[in-house]
Amino acid sequence: MKTPVLIVGGGPIGLALAGDLGWRGVPCLLIERSDGAIRQAKMDMVGIRSMEYCRRWGIVPWVESAGYNRDYPQDCAWVTSLNGYEFGREPFPAPAAEQTPPQSPQKRERCPQNFFDPVLRRFAESSPHVRLQYETELVDFTESEEGVVATVRDTRGGKTRTIEADYLVGTDGGASTVRQKLGIEMEGPPALTYTTNVIFRCDNLESLHDKKPGYRFIFIGPEGTWATLVAINGRDQWRFSLVGDQSRRAVDEDELRRAIIRAVGREFDFEILSVLPWVRRQLVAERYGSRRVFIAGDAAHLTSPTGGFGMNTGIQDAVNLSWKLEAVVKGWGGPKMLPSYETEQRPVGIRNVAEATDNLKRMLSPRLTSPGAKVFDPGPQGDAARVEFGNRYTEMMRREWYSIGIHLGYVYEGSPLIVPDGTPRPEDTVSTYTQTARPGSRAPHVWLADGRSTLDCFGKGFVLLRLGSSPPAVRGLEHAAEARKMPLRVIDLVHPEAEKAYERRLVLVRPDGQVAWRDDHEPVDPLAVVDAVRGA
């Protein structure tokens, strides 16, 4: 069997990569050793940039209708128990009521992995260029100048076979076989916490306590922050996380049941659906692959879920790598094209993983700086202590809840595929985000007169925007792209807001939606610009 791209791992990153390659017309084969069923949802928030990609793929309605109760409030609250004291909360509207921010045509969406993976699988399977093979595991592979030969095994029958591929991508999780066989080490602290997740079912849990409904509850006791509870479907399923420390220890079902009862603050009936012990880590791969073999998602970076950056960073990996694989498979990508994947995405991984760990430290801060015994006492003095502690904790936690800068403000600084324009790099912020068309940045969103976003112009091939009523001619760039067989569309925009957002009369946007070059005039050497952005 032969395929241009072999993807190892059928989680959200592998499925997104397969779907995007198929959308681009690049044949690929994905293998996954499991049956694809999700028994523990490891993520539940599809970030705003990931939703912009879903918009590009035409699957936003699938995400919105995947199964989460979009009328369920999304407040985050910190409590002693659901029947105890509430220290504070950050109110958020239900997903159906949340508005899009001015910087994007989309907003984040609550869609846990047990809902999101089937959406991405449906997207991938909708392309005739994509083949998915479940219950198939990677045994070994060899890489040569000509390609990759992988040995795979049917996990049911045990039969082995070989697959020849031009390129192989490991999206096979934190224990990645692909990464290990490449000999790539992970850098960072080995363990932040040992945590145990429990998915349990309880109808109408809200009737068993006196707190307003919320998406996430953080439980704080005399020992500090000890557990969290998340509404995993907004109806009857909940994910309880017993947050340990850096010591590994076994937690049996009896202890977990007692912990859940402590969190709710009363005895009640519930059904445990699954239990998953896991290690919270802050690790990034020392490199993202070799000449023909790459890693993405958890195989490349492992992060605390505090902030919801893990899968969303992996989706960025997939989109960044996908168009570059298309470029080399179709023959117009140069020798710097695929190496630029690591150059661009590894700094993003380091940045996002570090921010997630800082979020964890803030969440767990009551372990180090005790809120004091008074916050657990009844009466006026206890009330005053709870208000004082709650205000401090609420203010501190806002950085995690408001993180649009992390999702949209990443910059591919120093990439060989980006042509700098001499302007200074914008400040890297977390809770705020100012759009910019500076090369290396995400191309700005502006609503157009026909109801489309400028982002709807991007995705397949390069797009050269000519802005204003009398933009420069671009025949040199068109001819250079044609000579190099690089796909290029020219779009004229006479739109004051877009002209203000993009700041130059000519802006070249890559297939992944990042600005590659801009100027007020066509370059003196158009071929040099085209060769730079296509990695030659």
XYZ file of C-alpha atoms in Angstrom:
536
model
C 0.000 0.000 0.000
C 1.265 3.477 -0.890
C 0.152 6.921 0.243
C 1.648 10.417 0.069
C 1.009 10.996 3.794
C 0.633 8.400 6.556
C -0.846 9.722 9.813
C -0.330 7.653 12.960
C -2.957 8.427 15.609
C -6.679 9.097 15.243
C -7.339 11.644 17.985
C -8.457 15.205 17.200
C -5.066 16.267 15.809
C -4.729 13.312 13.448
C -8.322 13.668 12.305
C -7.910 17.419 11.757
C -4.729 16.825 9.757
C -6.387 14.116 7.656
C -9.442 16.292 7.094
C -7.395 19.338 6.098
C -5.197 17.312 3.740
C -8.294 15.809 2.139
C -9.841 19.282 1.867
C -6.676 20.331 0.022
C -6.866 17.338 -2.307
C -3.879 15.505 -0.830
C -4.386 11.724 -0.437
C -3.591 10.413 3.038
C -4.077 7.362 5.210
C -4.707 7.543 8.963
C -4.185 4.543 11.240
C -5.401 4.334 14.845
C -4.753 1.419 17.182
C -8.051 1.803 19.087
C -11.603 1.534 17.782
C -11.914 5.326 17.921
C -14.463 5.418 20.757
C -13.877 8.150 23.368
C -14.349 6.852 26.903
C -12.725 9.822 28.635
C -13.074 13.297 27.141
C -9.622 14.812 27.670
C -10.626 18.211 26.283
C -13.866 20.138 26.211
C -13.182 23.561 24.679
C -12.636 24.240 20.994
C -10.741 27.535 20.953
C -11.513 30.531 18.802
C -8.719 29.880 16.281
C -9.749 26.237 15.976
C -13.324 27.408 15.335
C -11.998 29.682 12.581
C -10.513 26.580 10.970
C -13.868 24.805 11.403
C -15.482 27.765 9.649
C -13.014 27.338 6.788
C -13.894 23.651 6.563
C -17.638 24.364 6.668
C -18.289 22.307 9.806
C -19.267 24.953 12.389
C -22.913 23.724 12.392
C -21.648 20.201 13.101
C -19.700 21.440 16.126
C -22.638 23.452 17.441
C -25.025 20.506 17.121
C -22.572 17.817 18.279
C -24.295 17.152 21.592
C -23.291 19.642 24.285
C -26.198 21.502 25.909
C -25.532 24.948 24.449
C -28.091 26.512 26.815
C -26.108 25.472 29.897
C -24.447 28.385 31.801
C -20.662 28.451 31.644
C -19.852 30.136 34.964
C -16.668 29.159 36.785
C -16.932 29.152 40.606
C -14.653 28.380 43.578
C -16.295 26.785 46.579
C -15.706 24.688 49.698
C -18.357 22.303 48.352
C -21.512 22.592 46.278
C -23.464 22.727 49.542
C -20.847 24.791 51.343
C -19.488 28.299 50.902
C -18.896 30.018 47.563
C -15.789 32.222 47.477
C -16.480 33.747 44.086
C -17.327 33.106 40.468
C -16.714 34.372 36.968
C -20.030 34.474 35.096
C -20.138 33.412 31.446
C -23.151 33.027 29.159
C -24.310 29.736 27.739
C -22.606 28.840 24.429
C -25.788 29.626 22.478
C -25.884 33.139 23.963
C -22.184 34.028 23.813
C -21.347 36.673 21.220
C -18.394 36.673 18.851
C -15.623 39.127 19.762
C -14.821 42.007 17.379
C -11.557 40.289 16.342
C -13.151 37.153 14.869
C -16.162 35.837 12.963
C -16.243 32.927 15.439
C -16.107 32.321 19.160
C -14.891 29.469 21.284
C -17.266 26.525 21.542
C -17.886 24.003 24.290
C -17.525 20.639 22.552
C -15.866 17.876 24.610
C -13.746 15.308 22.843
C -16.473 12.652 22.865
C -18.464 15.070 20.666
C -15.623 16.774 18.772
C -13.746 13.676 17.599
C -16.832 12.311 15.769
C -17.252 15.712 14.086
C -13.652 15.654 12.859
C -13.986 12.022 11.800
C -17.085 12.889 9.772
C -15.156 15.777 8.198
C -12.206 13.549 7.304
C -14.415 10.770 5.933
C -16.277 13.267 3.732
C -13.204 13.530 1.507
C -12.498 10.863 -1.127
C -8.794 11.512 -0.549
C -8.842 10.280 3.064
C -8.744 6.697 4.317
C -9.155 5.864 8.009
C -8.111 2.478 9.404
C -8.907 1.769 13.031
C -7.543 -1.082 15.184
C -4.278 -0.724 13.291
C -1.072 0.100 15.160
C 2.375 1.222 14.080
C 5.055 -1.378 14.793
C 8.092 0.230 13.187
C 9.214 2.456 10.317
C 12.328 3.223 8.329
C 13.092 6.554 6.716
C 15.188 7.073 3.604
C 15.849 9.786 1.063
C 12.988 8.404 -1.046
C 10.325 8.062 1.662
C 9.119 6.097 4.667
C 8.257 2.404 4.947
C 6.029 1.631 7.931
C 5.188 -1.763 9.393
C 1.691 -1.860 10.902
C -0.300 -4.545 12.674
C -3.997 -5.382 12.880
C -4.672 -5.279 16.644
C -7.448 -7.882 16.364
C -5.953 -10.499 14.101
C -2.266 -9.698 14.596
C -1.514 -9.624 10.870
C 1.279 -7.259 9.841
C 1.786 -5.418 6.560
C 3.843 -2.550 5.176
C 2.798 0.893 4.008
C 4.961 3.095 1.814
C 4.554 6.836 2.312
C 6.287 9.976 1.167
C 5.802 11.461 4.648
C 4.726 10.194 8.064
C 3.164 12.284 10.842
C 2.881 11.047 14.415
C -0.209 12.391 16.137
C -0.126 9.450 18.526
C -0.258 11.205 21.883
C 2.033 11.783 24.823
C 3.566 8.293 24.680
C 4.135 8.698 20.928
C 5.695 5.667 19.260
C 6.773 7.891 16.368
C 8.596 10.308 18.670
C 10.308 7.494 20.553
C 11.482 5.794 17.369
C 12.913 9.117 16.171
C 14.829 9.356 19.456
C 13.344 12.748 20.301
C 13.517 13.766 23.966
C 10.917 15.876 25.775
C 12.133 18.945 27.655
C 10.587 20.279 30.864
C 9.432 19.171 34.334
C 8.453 15.463 34.236
C 5.367 15.740 36.483
C 3.356 18.710 37.762
C 0.572 16.716 39.423
C -0.760 13.186 39.464
C -4.494 13.544 38.877
C -7.397 11.111 38.582
C -10.398 11.905 36.400
C -13.805 10.333 36.986
C -16.671 10.633 34.526
C -19.902 10.063 36.439
C -23.576 10.297 35.610
C -26.118 12.033 37.816
C -29.454 13.373 36.622
C -30.282 16.886 37.806
C -27.225 17.344 40.013
C -28.206 21.016 40.222
C -31.173 20.100 42.446
C -28.832 18.581 45.039
C -27.083 21.840 45.933
C -27.728 25.541 46.443
C -25.203 27.012 43.975
C -26.081 28.579 40.659
C -25.284 26.245 37.743
C -21.786 26.428 36.351
C -19.495 24.751 33.859
C -16.558 24.413 36.243
C -16.286 24.318 40.029
C -12.940 24.511 41.862
C -12.934 23.017 45.369
C -10.787 24.622 48.058
C -10.375 23.103 51.520
C -8.004 23.567 54.462
C -5.351 21.739 52.402
C -5.850 24.156 49.483
C -7.203 23.416 46.004
C -7.928 19.687 45.880
C -10.442 18.963 43.077
C -12.475 20.327 40.173
C -15.832 19.447 38.639
C -16.781 20.110 35.015
C -20.128 19.821 33.229
C -19.003 17.455 30.480
C -22.223 17.522 28.465
C -24.293 20.208 30.191
C -26.881 17.622 31.151
C -26.180 14.529 33.243
C -22.452 13.768 32.847
C -19.694 15.322 34.938
C -15.928 15.076 35.029
C -14.520 15.109 38.540
C -10.751 15.574 38.845
C -8.999 14.689 42.082
C -5.863 16.829 41.833
C -2.898 15.235 43.589
C 0.660 16.445 43.934
C 3.953 15.300 42.408
C 3.773 11.941 44.200
C 2.391 8.940 42.366
C -0.129 6.914 44.361
C -3.024 4.582 43.603
C -6.558 5.891 44.188
C -9.277 3.264 44.480
C -12.954 3.679 43.634
C -13.990 3.962 47.270
C -11.714 6.979 47.780
C -12.980 8.543 44.568
C -16.608 8.102 45.629
C -15.889 9.690 48.998
C -14.108 12.582 47.290
C -17.060 13.198 44.949
C -19.469 13.160 47.897
C -17.222 15.624 49.751
C -17.216 17.924 46.719
C -20.999 17.909 46.424
C -21.371 18.196 50.187
C -23.962 15.479 50.713
C -24.667 11.817 50.063
C -26.252 11.159 46.681
C -26.567 8.472 44.025
C -24.335 8.554 40.973
C -22.920 6.118 38.428
C -19.201 6.051 37.669
C -18.746 5.643 33.911
C -14.939 5.693 33.643
C -11.798 6.403 35.662
C -8.554 7.754 34.179
C -5.371 8.358 36.222
C -3.066 10.762 34.392
C -0.018 12.958 34.881
C -0.138 16.698 34.311
C 3.037 17.704 32.482
C 4.913 20.677 31.033
C 6.907 19.138 28.204
C 7.874 20.170 24.675
C 9.780 18.000 22.202
C 13.363 19.084 21.559
C 12.570 18.880 17.854
C 9.425 18.292 15.804
C 10.663 15.621 13.430
C 13.155 14.675 10.771
C 13.251 15.151 7.019
C 10.186 13.038 6.240
C 8.730 12.218 9.668
C 7.004 14.751 11.934
C 5.162 14.871 15.249
C 2.205 17.040 16.226
C -0.213 17.560 19.103
C 0.499 15.748 22.377
C 3.332 13.872 20.673
C 5.109 17.246 20.438
C 3.881 19.085 23.552
C 2.217 18.012 26.789
C 0.474 20.644 28.842
C -1.745 21.139 31.836
C -5.358 21.552 30.640
C -5.647 24.790 32.624
C -6.534 27.268 29.880
C -7.628 24.812 27.221
C -4.502 25.246 25.076
C -3.435 21.632 24.482
C -5.677 20.379 21.680
C -6.008 23.852 20.196
C -2.223 24.180 19.901
C -2.258 20.761 18.237
C -4.895 21.886 15.725
C -2.544 24.769 14.852
C 0.217 22.192 14.355
C -2.015 20.253 11.970
C -3.064 23.257 9.885
C 0.500 24.609 9.745
C 1.902 21.272 8.597
C -0.941 20.383 6.232
C -0.480 23.137 3.655
C 3.276 22.573 3.697
C 2.813 18.879 2.980
C 0.486 19.889 0.152
C 3.174 22.203 -1.224
C 5.869 19.521 -1.366
C 3.543 16.736 -2.521
C 2.291 18.909 -5.379
C 5.789 20.081 -6.222
C 5.792 23.837 -5.593
C 7.207 23.829 -2.045
C 10.935 24.440 -1.662
C 13.488 22.767 0.640
C 12.800 25.143 3.545
C 9.062 24.452 3.484
C 8.812 21.425 5.805
C 11.636 22.442 8.203
C 9.740 25.686 8.816
C 7.020 23.678 10.610
C 9.290 23.252 13.623
C 10.648 26.792 13.342
C 7.140 28.211 13.516
C 5.212 25.853 15.778
C 7.739 24.860 18.439
C 7.952 28.397 19.919
C 4.135 28.451 19.997
C 4.164 25.144 21.871
C 6.721 26.414 24.402
C 4.722 29.619 24.943
C 1.354 27.906 25.369
C 2.620 25.108 27.620
C 4.299 27.652 29.912
C 1.118 29.740 30.130
C -0.919 26.642 31.017
C 1.499 25.798 33.843
C 1.224 29.361 35.175
C -2.571 28.920 35.133
C -2.170 25.723 37.136
C 0.010 27.502 39.688
C -2.652 30.158 40.107
C -5.395 27.553 40.525
C -3.350 25.644 43.107
C -2.033 28.762 44.898
C -4.214 28.170 48.006
C -1.983 25.136 48.680
C 1.022 27.438 49.116
C -0.667 30.505 50.571
C -3.481 29.266 52.767
C -6.723 31.233 52.624
C -6.756 30.951 56.416
C -8.964 29.002 58.775
C -11.506 31.812 59.074
C -12.793 31.308 55.518
C -14.291 27.992 56.663
C -15.966 29.445 59.765
C -19.637 30.489 59.909
C -20.654 33.964 60.935
C -19.744 37.566 60.029
C -15.973 37.147 60.497
C -15.997 34.103 58.225
C -18.111 35.984 55.682
C -15.621 38.855 55.624
C -12.665 36.477 55.250
C -14.405 34.676 52.397
C -15.077 37.933 50.561
C -11.463 39.044 50.936
C -10.009 35.705 49.794
C -12.631 35.261 47.066
C -11.926 38.669 45.536
C -8.195 37.976 45.396
C -8.633 34.502 43.913
C -11.230 35.669 41.375
C -8.993 38.479 40.139
C -6.006 36.142 39.881
C -7.938 33.494 37.914
C -9.189 35.938 35.265
C -6.002 35.486 33.268
C -7.035 31.885 32.566
C -10.617 32.710 31.624
C -9.709 35.562 29.252
C -6.941 34.348 26.936
C -7.784 35.546 23.418
C -4.183 36.712 22.987
C -2.875 33.160 23.403
C -5.286 31.788 20.806
C -4.922 34.510 18.163
C -1.785 36.502 18.962
C 0.928 33.973 18.104
C 3.566 35.238 15.656
C 5.884 33.218 13.411
C 8.883 35.394 14.137
C 12.096 34.439 12.361
C 10.438 31.988 9.989
C 12.213 31.510 6.656
C 8.782 31.630 4.989
C 7.996 35.113 6.307
C 9.334 38.303 4.674
C 9.767 40.906 7.458
C 8.690 44.492 6.833
C 10.887 46.089 9.494
C 8.085 46.879 11.943
C 8.569 45.869 15.600
C 7.026 42.713 16.945
C 3.796 43.471 18.834
C 3.611 42.807 22.563
C 2.656 39.198 23.344
C -0.424 39.575 25.522
C -2.773 37.008 27.068
C -6.105 38.637 27.905
C -6.176 41.177 25.082
C -5.511 40.952 21.363
C -4.998 43.725 18.836
C -5.205 42.583 15.238
C -2.256 43.263 12.977
C -1.257 42.369 9.429
C 2.438 42.466 10.293
C 4.139 39.530 8.508
C 4.066 36.389 10.627
C 0.759 37.295 12.278
C -2.740 35.957 11.698
C -4.449 37.980 8.970
C -7.059 40.292 10.552
C -10.792 39.657 10.515
C -13.045 42.359 9.088
C -16.709 41.929 8.161
C -17.254 42.629 4.451
C -20.327 44.159 2.856
C -21.632 40.785 1.636
C -21.621 39.323 5.155
C -18.404 37.380 4.717
C -15.298 37.785 6.849
C -11.924 38.576 5.326
C -10.923 35.221 6.834
C -13.324 33.537 4.408
C -10.979 34.571 1.588
C -8.128 32.419 2.885
C -7.389 28.708 3.048
C -6.569 27.254 -0.338
C -3.460 28.631 -1.990
C -1.944 32.044 -1.380
C -4.142 35.142 -1.525
C -2.814 38.553 -2.521
C -5.050 41.331 -1.239
C -5.020 44.612 -3.167
C -6.528 47.205 -0.857
C -7.974 50.609 -1.660
C -9.485 52.252 -4.701
C -6.251 52.467 -6.710
C -3.941 49.642 -5.588
C -0.651 48.882 -7.349
C -0.496 46.446 -10.236
C 0.770 43.002 -9.240
C 1.581 41.427 -12.583
C 5.138 40.707 -11.431
C 3.969 38.701 -8.442
C 1.362 36.889 -10.541
C 3.936 35.934 -13.148
C 6.443 34.838 -10.467
C 3.841 32.619 -8.792
C 2.845 31.153 -12.130
C 6.486 30.454 -12.990
C 6.935 28.567 -9.699
C 3.510 26.864 -9.979
C 2.558 28.358 -6.601
C -1.234 28.774 -6.313
C -2.152 32.451 -6.008
C -5.419 34.383 -6.142
C -5.631 38.169 -6.296
C -8.547 39.786 -4.451
C -9.342 43.497 -4.636
C -10.861 45.070 -1.519
C -12.201 48.599 -1.384
C -13.199 48.673 2.240
C -12.088 51.412 4.693
C -12.070 49.130 7.739
C -10.077 46.434 5.947
C -7.634 49.033 4.652
C -7.115 50.269 8.214
C -6.670 46.732 9.616
C -4.208 45.595 6.942
C -2.232 48.894 6.903
C -0.655 48.313 3.486
C -2.034 48.300 -0.044
C -0.625 44.850 -0.838
C -0.815 41.939 1.631
C 0.116 38.338 0.804
C -1.639 35.742 2.979
C -0.574 32.102 3.226
C -2.914 29.098 2.979
C -2.965 28.813 6.793
C -4.204 32.403 7.112
C -0.925 33.978 8.281
C 0.474 37.089 6.601
C 3.633 36.266 4.631
C 4.508 39.667 3.094
C 3.099 43.183 2.759
C 4.045 46.517 1.233
C 2.556 49.526 -0.472
C 4.294 48.666 -3.724
C 5.028 45.553 -5.737
C 8.522 44.281 -4.879
C 11.440 45.092 -7.122
C 12.173 41.353 -7.308
C 8.803 39.535 -7.196
C 10.461 36.166 -7.791
C 12.533 36.582 -4.615
C 9.366 37.151 -2.548
C 7.591 34.153 -4.096
C 10.621 31.940 -3.539
C 10.866 33.048 0.094
C 7.231 32.352 0.990
C 7.272 28.938 -0.726
C 10.389 27.889 1.161
C 12.870 28.079 -1.679
